[in-house]
Amino acid sequence: MIFEEILTACGFSKGELEGGSLHVHTPVDGSRIASLKTDTTADVERAVSASNEAFRQWRRVPAPRRGELVRLLGEELRAEKENLGRLVTLECGKIYQEGLGEVQEMIDICDFAVGLSRQLYGLTIASERPGHAMRETWHPMGVCGVISAFNFPVAVWSWNTAIALVCGNSVLWKPSEKSPLTALACQKIFERAVARFGDAPDNLLQVLVGGRDVGSAMVESKDVAIVSATGSTRMGHTVGVKVAERFGRSILELGGNNAMIVSGSADLEMALRAIVFSAVGTAGQRCTSLRRLIVHESIYDALVPRLKDAYSGLPIGNPLEDGVLVGPLIDADAKGAMQSALDRARAEGGIVHGGEPVQVESCLGASYMAPAIVEMPDQSDVVRHETFAPILYVMKYTELDEAIGMQNAVPQGLSSCIFTTDVREAEEFLSDVGSDCGIANVNIGPSGAEIGGAFGGEKETGGGRESGSDAWKAYMRRQTNTVNYSRELPLAQGIKFDI
Ligand code: UN1
């Protein structure tokens, strides 16, 4: 399918894609596929105010009815799965199978949120006073600003949006300037759900197209109650500080430097498949990508040569084509970052296998790279740094304590895993003295989390949780209610205060 057909199938007209100053290039072959008009900071101000107006109406709609809109969104996404999946591939370069997986993740979170819309449970609390009732209730917050990254251009938005909507919030979306088309396509899909729903307020979802100035204006606005930001630690630091300065609420999902410990008792066949998928899937550009492999010395020589073998046969190429497993990096900057990380790794004593540029026929303007395995003598600086590229640093360990120590000795704390058939090792890894990450798995790679769990991590990953479990609570305000249904006015803590 040629690029224009993919865009047309997603409902874009020629006029929409021309005449603006934001040039969108596809990583597939580097060519320009759109020049979009951008929003100004004045547009952001108007959007924030329209979003607040939408919120004021939406919060009055009963939550299960709000769920109905999200149910319709899920239906529209099911109908558009292939088209949107292909657009994800075109705009961010992940292989089509992963583009489809990303849309499936959107459908899944819609289903989850529909159920949740009838389960925004509070608590009843025992009061210390007679004739008193205490409870905890949850209320809509306001405008939820979503900042999303190019690598999961639509799924992460949908986690935030499906949950924010059932919680009674409105949504303002500032996508990465590298992936605005998928955002605009989602807006079209959302509008179809709104039309079927019938009486939703206008402007429940607005997309803001532009660069940092647009994002900053949204982040700095005190009328944006929640800012949920996914991206680099540097971006998250700026956003987190700005939102904290105005006492807003932020939900941060930032960098990861995810490790796998492969113990001496591991099932190596399973480990091998998990390593390759999590290290080279999405060309190493997931927050959850496997970046560090910590291998028990007893199996190092059995595992690492097989891994190199598997890497040497990886089909690298146009991600729209069947059979390809590794697509391009997002752009030339990403390629440069990968190359300089490999140079640093060599300088720090690493032995690099692979990692060279790959020329893909008829895609010469793009940044295809062979995934790299780097055998490191220890966990040096470059290993502790997240490079958003398919680089897998491999290190040896002797004792499990030491491996867990290495796993935890990085600034990031998103995802982690252990491959072992020893229940003691598995439980130790998951225990209070085990992995310090938000996600810790056994016999599963660090990437590809299901939406049912809370997604996010500690330390420089930012501490936020999105998606499943009770992550919805971050999208609502908690209220403690004490009701006195007696004819007395006893004070708490037994205080006497007679007038
Ligand atoms: C991300 O890279 O920002 O767990 C999200 C995963 C996906 C989500 C990744 N479900 O790999």
Coordinates of C-alpha atoms and ligand atoms in Angstrom, one line a residue:
M1 CA 0.0 0.0 0.0
I2 CA 1.4 3.4 -0.8
F3 CA 1.6 6.1 1.8
E4 CA -1.2 8.2 0.4
E5 CA -3.6 5.3 0.5
I6 CA -2.8 4.8 4.2
L7 CA -3.6 8.4 4.9
T8 CA -6.7 8.4 2.8
A9 CA -8.0 5.3 4.5
C10 CA -7.7 7.1 7.9
G11 CA -9.9 9.9 6.6
F12 CA -7.3 12.6 5.7
S13 CA -8.0 14.9 2.8
K14 CA -5.2 16.4 0.8
G15 CA -5.9 19.9 2.0
E16 CA -5.5 18.8 5.7
L17 CA -2.0 17.5 5.0
E18 CA -0.6 20.6 3.2
G19 CA 0.4 24.1 3.8
G20 CA 1.5 24.1 7.4
S21 CA 4.9 24.5 9.0
L22 CA 5.1 21.2 10.9
H23 CA 6.7 18.8 8.5
V24 CA 6.0 15.1 9.2
H25 CA 8.4 12.6 7.8
T26 CA 7.8 8.9 7.8
P27 CA 10.6 6.9 9.3
V28 CA 9.8 4.2 6.7
D29 CA 11.7 6.0 3.9
G30 CA 12.4 9.4 5.4
S31 CA 10.0 11.2 3.0
R32 CA 7.7 14.0 4.0
I33 CA 4.1 12.9 4.3
A34 CA 2.4 16.0 5.7
S35 CA 2.9 19.6 6.5
L36 CA 0.5 20.4 9.3
K37 CA -0.7 23.7 10.6
T38 CA 0.3 24.2 14.2
D39 CA -1.5 25.7 17.1
T40 CA -0.4 28.9 18.8
T41 CA -0.2 29.5 22.5
A42 CA -3.4 31.6 22.0
D43 CA -5.1 28.5 20.5
V44 CA -4.0 26.6 23.6
E45 CA -5.6 29.1 25.9
R46 CA -8.9 28.9 23.9
A47 CA -8.7 25.1 23.9
V48 CA -8.1 25.0 27.7
S49 CA -11.1 27.1 28.3
A50 CA -13.3 25.1 25.9
S51 CA -12.1 21.9 27.6
N52 CA -13.1 23.3 31.0
E53 CA -16.6 24.0 29.6
A54 CA -16.8 20.5 28.3
F55 CA -15.7 19.2 31.7
R56 CA -18.4 21.2 33.6
Q57 CA -21.0 19.4 31.5
W58 CA -19.4 16.0 31.3
R59 CA -19.1 15.6 35.1
R60 CA -22.9 15.8 35.4
V61 CA -23.3 12.7 33.2
P62 CA -23.5 9.5 35.3
A63 CA -20.3 7.5 35.1
P64 CA -21.9 4.4 33.5
R65 CA -23.3 6.6 30.7
R66 CA -19.8 8.1 30.3
G67 CA -18.7 4.6 29.9
E68 CA -21.1 4.2 27.0
L69 CA -19.0 6.8 25.0
V70 CA -15.9 4.8 25.7
R71 CA -17.7 1.6 24.6
L72 CA -18.5 3.3 21.3
L73 CA -14.9 4.5 21.0
G74 CA -13.8 0.8 21.4
E75 CA -16.2 -0.2 18.7
E76 CA -15.0 2.5 16.3
L77 CA -11.4 1.4 17.1
R78 CA -12.3 -2.3 16.3
A79 CA -13.6 -1.1 12.9
E80 CA -10.4 0.9 12.2
K81 CA -7.9 -1.5 13.6
E82 CA -6.1 -2.2 10.3
N83 CA -6.2 1.4 9.0
L84 CA -4.9 2.9 12.3
G85 CA -2.4 0.1 12.8
R86 CA -0.9 0.9 9.3
L87 CA -0.8 4.6 10.1
V88 CA 1.1 3.8 13.3
T89 CA 3.6 1.9 11.2
L90 CA 3.8 4.7 8.7
E91 CA 4.3 7.4 11.2
C92 CA 6.5 5.7 13.8
G93 CA 8.1 2.9 12.0
K94 CA 7.1 -0.1 14.1
I95 CA 6.3 -3.2 12.2
Y96 CA 2.6 -3.7 11.1
Q97 CA 2.1 -6.5 13.6
E98 CA 3.1 -4.2 16.4
G99 CA 0.9 -1.4 14.9
L100 CA -2.0 -3.8 15.2
G101 CA -1.0 -4.7 18.7
E102 CA -1.0 -1.1 19.7
V103 CA -4.5 -0.6 18.4
Q104 CA -5.6 -3.8 20.2
E105 CA -4.1 -2.2 23.4
M106 CA -6.5 0.7 22.8
I107 CA -9.5 -1.6 22.4
D108 CA -8.5 -3.4 25.5
I109 CA -8.3 -0.3 27.6
C110 CA -11.7 0.9 26.3
D111 CA -13.2 -2.4 27.5
F112 CA -11.5 -2.1 30.8
A113 CA -12.7 1.5 31.2
V114 CA -16.3 0.6 30.4
G115 CA -16.3 -1.9 33.3
L116 CA -14.6 0.6 35.5
S117 CA -17.4 3.2 34.8
R118 CA -19.6 1.1 37.1
Q119 CA -16.9 0.5 39.6
L120 CA -15.5 3.9 40.7
Y121 CA -15.8 2.6 44.2
G122 CA -15.3 4.6 47.3
L123 CA -15.1 3.4 50.9
T124 CA -17.2 3.5 54.1
I125 CA -15.1 4.2 57.2
A126 CA -16.0 3.5 60.8
S127 CA -16.5 6.8 62.6
E128 CA -15.4 7.2 66.2
R129 CA -18.5 9.2 67.0
P130 CA -22.1 7.9 67.6
G131 CA -24.6 8.8 64.9
H132 CA -21.9 9.6 62.4
A133 CA -21.1 8.1 59.0
M134 CA -17.8 8.5 57.3
R135 CA -17.0 7.7 53.7
E136 CA -14.6 8.4 50.9
T137 CA -15.9 9.4 47.5
W138 CA -14.3 10.1 44.1
H139 CA -15.1 13.0 41.9
P140 CA -14.0 14.2 38.5
M141 CA -10.9 16.5 38.4
G142 CA -11.2 18.7 35.4
V143 CA -9.1 18.9 32.2
C144 CA -6.6 16.1 31.7
G145 CA -3.7 17.2 29.5
V146 CA -2.0 14.3 27.8
I147 CA 1.5 14.5 26.4
S148 CA 2.4 11.4 24.4
A149 CA 5.6 10.2 22.8
F150 CA 6.2 9.0 19.2
N151 CA 6.9 5.4 20.1
F152 CA 3.4 4.5 21.4
P153 CA 1.7 7.4 19.7
V154 CA -1.9 6.2 20.3
A155 CA -2.0 3.4 22.9
V156 CA -0.7 5.6 25.7
W157 CA -3.1 8.3 24.8
S158 CA -5.9 5.8 25.0
W159 CA -4.9 4.6 28.4
N160 CA -5.2 8.1 29.7
T161 CA -8.3 9.1 27.7
A162 CA -10.5 6.1 28.3
I163 CA -9.9 6.3 32.0
A164 CA -10.1 10.1 32.2
L165 CA -13.4 10.1 30.3
V166 CA -15.1 7.6 32.5
C167 CA -13.8 9.5 35.5
G168 CA -15.7 12.6 34.2
N169 CA -12.7 14.6 32.9
S170 CA -12.2 16.2 29.5
V171 CA -9.0 15.6 27.5
L172 CA -6.5 17.9 25.8
W173 CA -3.9 16.0 23.8
K174 CA -0.5 17.3 22.8
P175 CA 1.1 14.4 20.8
S176 CA 4.8 14.3 19.9
E177 CA 5.6 16.5 17.0
K178 CA 6.9 13.4 15.4
S179 CA 3.5 11.7 15.4
P180 CA 0.7 14.2 15.1
L181 CA -1.1 12.3 12.3
T182 CA -2.0 9.3 14.4
A183 CA -3.4 11.8 16.9
L184 CA -5.5 13.5 14.3
A185 CA -6.7 10.1 13.1
C186 CA -7.8 9.2 16.6
Q187 CA -9.6 12.5 16.9
K188 CA -11.6 11.6 13.8
I189 CA -12.4 8.1 15.3
F190 CA -13.4 9.7 18.6
E191 CA -15.7 12.2 16.8
R192 CA -17.5 9.2 15.2
A193 CA -18.1 7.7 18.7
V194 CA -19.3 11.1 19.9
A195 CA -21.8 11.4 17.0
R196 CA -23.2 8.0 17.8
F197 CA -23.4 8.8 21.5
G198 CA -25.6 11.8 20.8
D199 CA -25.4 14.3 23.6
A200 CA -21.8 14.6 24.6
P201 CA -20.5 18.1 25.2
D202 CA -18.4 19.7 22.4
N203 CA -14.6 19.7 22.8
L204 CA -14.4 16.7 25.1
L205 CA -11.2 15.8 23.2
Q206 CA -9.0 18.3 21.5
V207 CA -5.7 17.7 19.9
L208 CA -3.0 20.4 20.0
V209 CA -0.5 20.3 17.2
G210 CA 2.8 21.9 17.6
G211 CA 6.1 21.9 19.4
R212 CA 7.4 22.7 22.8
D213 CA 5.7 26.1 23.1
V214 CA 2.3 24.4 22.7
G215 CA 3.2 21.8 25.3
S216 CA 4.5 24.3 27.7
A217 CA 1.4 26.5 27.4
M218 CA -0.7 23.5 28.3
V219 CA 1.5 22.4 31.2
E220 CA 1.7 25.9 32.7
S221 CA -2.0 26.6 32.5
K222 CA -3.5 26.4 36.0
D223 CA -6.8 25.4 34.4
V224 CA -5.4 22.0 33.4
A225 CA -6.0 19.9 36.5
I226 CA -3.9 16.9 35.5
V227 CA -0.9 16.6 33.2
S228 CA -0.1 13.0 32.2
A229 CA 3.2 13.0 30.4
T230 CA 5.0 10.2 28.7
G231 CA 8.5 10.7 27.3
S232 CA 12.1 11.3 28.2
T233 CA 13.2 11.9 31.8
R234 CA 14.4 15.4 30.7
M235 CA 10.9 16.3 29.4
G236 CA 9.3 14.8 32.5
H237 CA 11.5 16.8 34.8
T238 CA 10.5 20.0 33.2
V239 CA 6.8 19.1 33.2
G240 CA 6.9 17.7 36.7
V241 CA 8.5 20.9 38.1
K242 CA 6.2 23.2 36.2
V243 CA 3.0 21.4 37.3
A244 CA 4.2 21.1 40.9
E245 CA 4.9 24.9 41.0
R246 CA 1.2 25.6 40.4
F247 CA 0.1 22.7 42.7
G248 CA -1.3 20.8 39.7
R249 CA -1.3 17.0 39.5
S250 CA 1.1 15.2 37.2
I251 CA 1.3 11.6 36.2
L252 CA 4.8 10.9 34.8
E253 CA 5.8 7.9 32.7
L254 CA 9.4 8.5 31.7
G255 CA 12.6 6.6 30.9
G256 CA 13.3 3.0 31.5
N257 CA 16.5 1.0 31.6
N258 CA 15.0 -2.4 31.8
A259 CA 16.9 -5.5 32.7
M260 CA 16.5 -9.3 32.5
I261 CA 18.3 -11.6 34.9
V262 CA 18.9 -15.0 33.3
S263 CA 19.6 -17.5 36.1
G264 CA 21.5 -20.7 35.8
S265 CA 18.2 -22.6 36.0
A266 CA 16.4 -20.7 33.3
D267 CA 14.6 -22.3 30.3
L268 CA 17.0 -20.9 27.7
E269 CA 14.6 -21.5 24.7
M270 CA 12.0 -19.3 26.4
A271 CA 14.6 -16.8 27.5
L272 CA 16.0 -16.5 24.0
R273 CA 12.6 -15.6 22.4
A274 CA 11.8 -13.2 25.2
I275 CA 15.2 -11.4 24.9
V276 CA 15.0 -11.0 21.2
F277 CA 11.4 -9.7 21.2
S278 CA 11.9 -7.3 24.0
A279 CA 15.3 -6.0 22.9
V280 CA 14.7 -5.5 19.2
G281 CA 10.8 -5.2 19.0
T282 CA 9.8 -1.6 18.1
A283 CA 13.5 -1.3 17.1
G284 CA 14.3 -0.9 20.8
Q285 CA 12.2 2.1 21.1
R286 CA 9.7 1.1 23.8
C287 CA 10.0 2.5 27.3
T288 CA 9.9 -1.1 28.3
S289 CA 12.5 -2.4 25.8
L290 CA 15.1 -4.7 27.2
R291 CA 18.4 -2.9 27.5
R292 CA 20.4 -4.9 30.0
L293 CA 20.9 -8.6 30.2
I294 CA 22.4 -9.9 33.4
V295 CA 23.4 -13.6 32.8
H296 CA 24.6 -16.2 35.2
E297 CA 28.2 -17.1 34.5
S298 CA 27.3 -20.8 34.2
I299 CA 25.1 -20.3 31.2
Y300 CA 26.8 -17.3 29.6
D301 CA 28.5 -19.4 26.9
A302 CA 25.4 -21.4 26.2
L303 CA 23.2 -18.3 25.8
V304 CA 25.2 -15.5 24.3
P305 CA 26.4 -17.2 21.1
R306 CA 22.8 -18.3 20.4
L307 CA 21.7 -14.8 20.9
K308 CA 24.2 -13.5 18.4
D309 CA 23.1 -16.1 16.0
A310 CA 19.4 -15.1 16.3
Y311 CA 20.4 -11.4 15.8
S312 CA 22.4 -12.2 12.7
G313 CA 19.3 -13.6 11.1
L314 CA 16.8 -10.8 11.9
P315 CA 14.9 -9.5 9.0
I316 CA 15.4 -5.8 9.0
G317 CA 13.5 -3.7 6.5
N318 CA 10.3 -1.8 5.5
P319 CA 8.0 -2.3 8.5
L320 CA 4.9 -2.3 6.3
E321 CA 6.2 -5.6 4.6
D322 CA 5.2 -9.0 5.9
G323 CA 8.0 -11.0 7.6
V324 CA 10.1 -8.0 8.7
L325 CA 10.8 -8.0 12.4
V326 CA 13.0 -4.8 12.8
G327 CA 11.9 -1.5 11.3
P328 CA 13.7 1.8 11.2
L329 CA 14.6 4.2 14.0
I330 CA 12.4 7.2 14.2
D331 CA 14.9 9.6 12.6
A332 CA 18.6 10.4 12.0
D333 CA 19.0 11.9 15.5
A334 CA 18.1 8.5 16.9
K335 CA 20.6 6.8 14.7
G336 CA 23.3 9.3 15.8
A337 CA 22.4 8.6 19.4
M338 CA 22.7 4.9 18.9
Q339 CA 26.1 5.3 17.1
S340 CA 27.5 7.5 19.8
A341 CA 26.3 5.1 22.6
L342 CA 28.1 2.3 20.8
D343 CA 31.3 4.4 20.6
R344 CA 31.0 5.1 24.3
A345 CA 30.4 1.5 25.0
R346 CA 33.6 0.5 23.1
A347 CA 35.5 3.2 25.0
E348 CA 34.2 1.7 28.3
G349 CA 35.5 -1.8 27.4
G350 CA 32.5 -3.2 25.5
I351 CA 32.7 -5.7 22.6
V352 CA 30.0 -4.7 20.1
H353 CA 28.3 -7.2 17.8
G354 CA 26.1 -5.7 15.1
G355 CA 24.9 -2.1 15.4
E356 CA 25.8 -1.0 11.9
P357 CA 23.6 1.1 9.5
V358 CA 21.5 -1.0 7.1
Q359 CA 20.6 0.2 3.6
V360 CA 17.0 -0.9 2.8
E361 CA 16.1 -0.7 -0.8
S362 CA 13.9 2.2 -1.8
C363 CA 14.1 3.5 1.8
L364 CA 17.4 5.2 1.5
G365 CA 16.4 8.4 3.3
A366 CA 15.6 6.4 6.5
S367 CA 17.6 5.3 9.6
Y368 CA 17.7 1.5 9.6
M369 CA 20.2 0.0 12.1
A370 CA 21.1 -3.6 12.8
P371 CA 20.3 -4.2 16.5
A372 CA 23.5 -4.5 18.7
I373 CA 24.6 -6.8 21.4
V374 CA 27.3 -5.3 23.5
E375 CA 29.3 -7.5 25.9
M376 CA 30.3 -5.3 28.8
P377 CA 32.9 -6.0 31.5
D378 CA 30.7 -4.2 34.0
Q379 CA 27.7 -1.8 34.3
S380 CA 29.6 1.3 33.2
D381 CA 28.1 4.8 32.6
V382 CA 26.8 4.1 29.1
V383 CA 24.9 1.1 30.4
R384 CA 23.2 3.2 33.2
H385 CA 22.0 5.7 30.6
E386 CA 18.9 5.0 28.5
T387 CA 19.6 5.1 24.7
F388 CA 16.3 4.8 22.8
A389 CA 17.7 2.2 20.3
P390 CA 18.2 -1.5 19.9
I391 CA 21.3 -1.9 22.0
L392 CA 21.5 -4.8 24.5
Y393 CA 24.3 -4.7 27.0
V394 CA 25.2 -8.1 28.3
M395 CA 26.9 -8.7 31.6
K396 CA 27.8 -11.7 33.8
Y397 CA 26.9 -12.4 37.5
T398 CA 27.7 -15.0 40.0
E399 CA 25.3 -14.6 43.0
L400 CA 21.6 -13.6 42.7
D401 CA 22.1 -10.7 45.2
E402 CA 24.7 -9.3 43.0
A403 CA 22.4 -9.6 39.9
I404 CA 19.5 -7.9 41.8
G405 CA 22.0 -5.2 42.9
M406 CA 23.0 -4.5 39.3
Q407 CA 19.4 -4.6 38.1
N408 CA 18.6 -1.9 40.7
A409 CA 21.8 0.2 40.3
V410 CA 20.4 2.5 37.5
P411 CA 18.5 5.8 37.8
Q412 CA 15.4 4.4 36.1
G413 CA 12.9 2.0 37.6
L414 CA 10.3 1.0 35.0
S415 CA 10.4 -2.7 34.1
S416 CA 12.4 -5.8 35.1
C417 CA 12.3 -9.5 34.9
I418 CA 14.0 -12.8 35.8
F419 CA 14.1 -16.0 33.9
T420 CA 14.4 -18.9 36.4
T421 CA 12.8 -22.2 37.2
D422 CA 13.8 -21.9 40.8
V423 CA 10.9 -20.7 42.9
R424 CA 13.2 -19.3 45.6
E425 CA 15.0 -17.1 43.1
A426 CA 11.7 -15.9 41.5
E427 CA 10.2 -15.0 44.9
E428 CA 13.3 -13.3 46.0
F429 CA 13.3 -11.2 42.9
L430 CA 9.7 -10.1 43.5
S431 CA 10.2 -9.6 47.3
D432 CA 10.8 -6.4 49.2
V433 CA 14.5 -6.8 48.7
G434 CA 14.2 -7.7 45.0
S435 CA 13.5 -5.5 41.9
D436 CA 12.9 -1.8 42.7
C437 CA 10.8 -1.3 39.5
G438 CA 7.2 -0.6 38.9
I439 CA 6.9 -3.8 36.8
A440 CA 8.7 -7.1 37.8
N441 CA 8.1 -10.2 35.8
V442 CA 9.0 -13.9 36.0
N443 CA 9.7 -15.8 32.8
I444 CA 8.3 -13.0 30.7
G445 CA 10.3 -10.2 29.1
P446 CA 10.1 -6.6 30.4
S447 CA 8.0 -5.2 27.5
G448 CA 4.5 -6.0 26.3
A449 CA 2.6 -5.3 29.5
E450 CA -1.1 -6.0 29.6
I451 CA -3.4 -3.1 30.2
G452 CA -5.0 -4.7 33.3
G453 CA -2.1 -3.8 35.5
A454 CA -0.9 -0.4 36.6
F455 CA 1.8 0.8 34.3
G456 CA 4.7 3.0 35.4
G457 CA 7.8 3.0 37.5
E458 CA 9.9 4.5 40.2
K459 CA 12.9 6.8 40.5
E460 CA 13.6 8.7 37.2
T461 CA 10.7 6.9 35.6
G462 CA 8.6 9.4 37.4
G463 CA 6.4 7.4 39.8
G464 CA 3.1 7.7 37.9
R465 CA 0.8 4.8 37.2
E466 CA -1.5 4.6 34.2
S467 CA -3.8 2.1 32.6
G468 CA -5.3 -0.7 34.8
S469 CA -5.6 -1.7 38.5
D470 CA -6.6 1.4 40.5
A471 CA -4.6 3.9 38.3
W472 CA -7.9 5.6 37.8
K473 CA -7.6 7.2 41.2
A474 CA -5.0 9.6 39.8
Y475 CA -7.7 11.0 37.5
M476 CA -10.2 11.8 40.2
R477 CA -10.2 13.9 43.4
R478 CA -10.7 12.1 46.6
Q479 CA -13.2 13.5 49.1
T480 CA -13.6 12.4 52.7
N481 CA -17.2 12.9 54.0
T482 CA -18.4 12.8 57.6
V483 CA -22.1 13.0 58.1
N484 CA -23.7 13.6 61.5
Y485 CA -27.1 12.1 61.6
S486 CA -27.5 12.4 65.4
R487 CA -29.0 15.2 67.5
E488 CA -25.7 15.9 69.3
L489 CA -22.5 17.6 68.1
P490 CA -19.7 15.5 69.7
L491 CA -16.2 16.7 68.6
A492 CA -13.6 14.3 67.4
Q493 CA -10.8 13.2 69.7
G494 CA -13.3 13.8 72.6
I495 CA -12.6 17.6 72.8
K496 CA -14.8 19.5 75.2
F497 CA -15.8 22.9 73.8
D498 CA -19.0 24.1 75.4
I499 CA -20.4 27.5 74.6
Ligands
UN1_1 C1 5.8 2.8 26.2 O1 6.8 2.3 25.6 O2 5.6 4.0 26.5 O3 4.5 -2.7 27.9 C2 4.6 1.9 26.5 C3 4.6 -2.4 26.7 C4 3.5 -1.7 26.0 C5 3.4 -0.2 26.4 C6 4.8 0.5 26.2 N1 2.3 -2.3 26.5 O4 5.7 -2.6 26.1

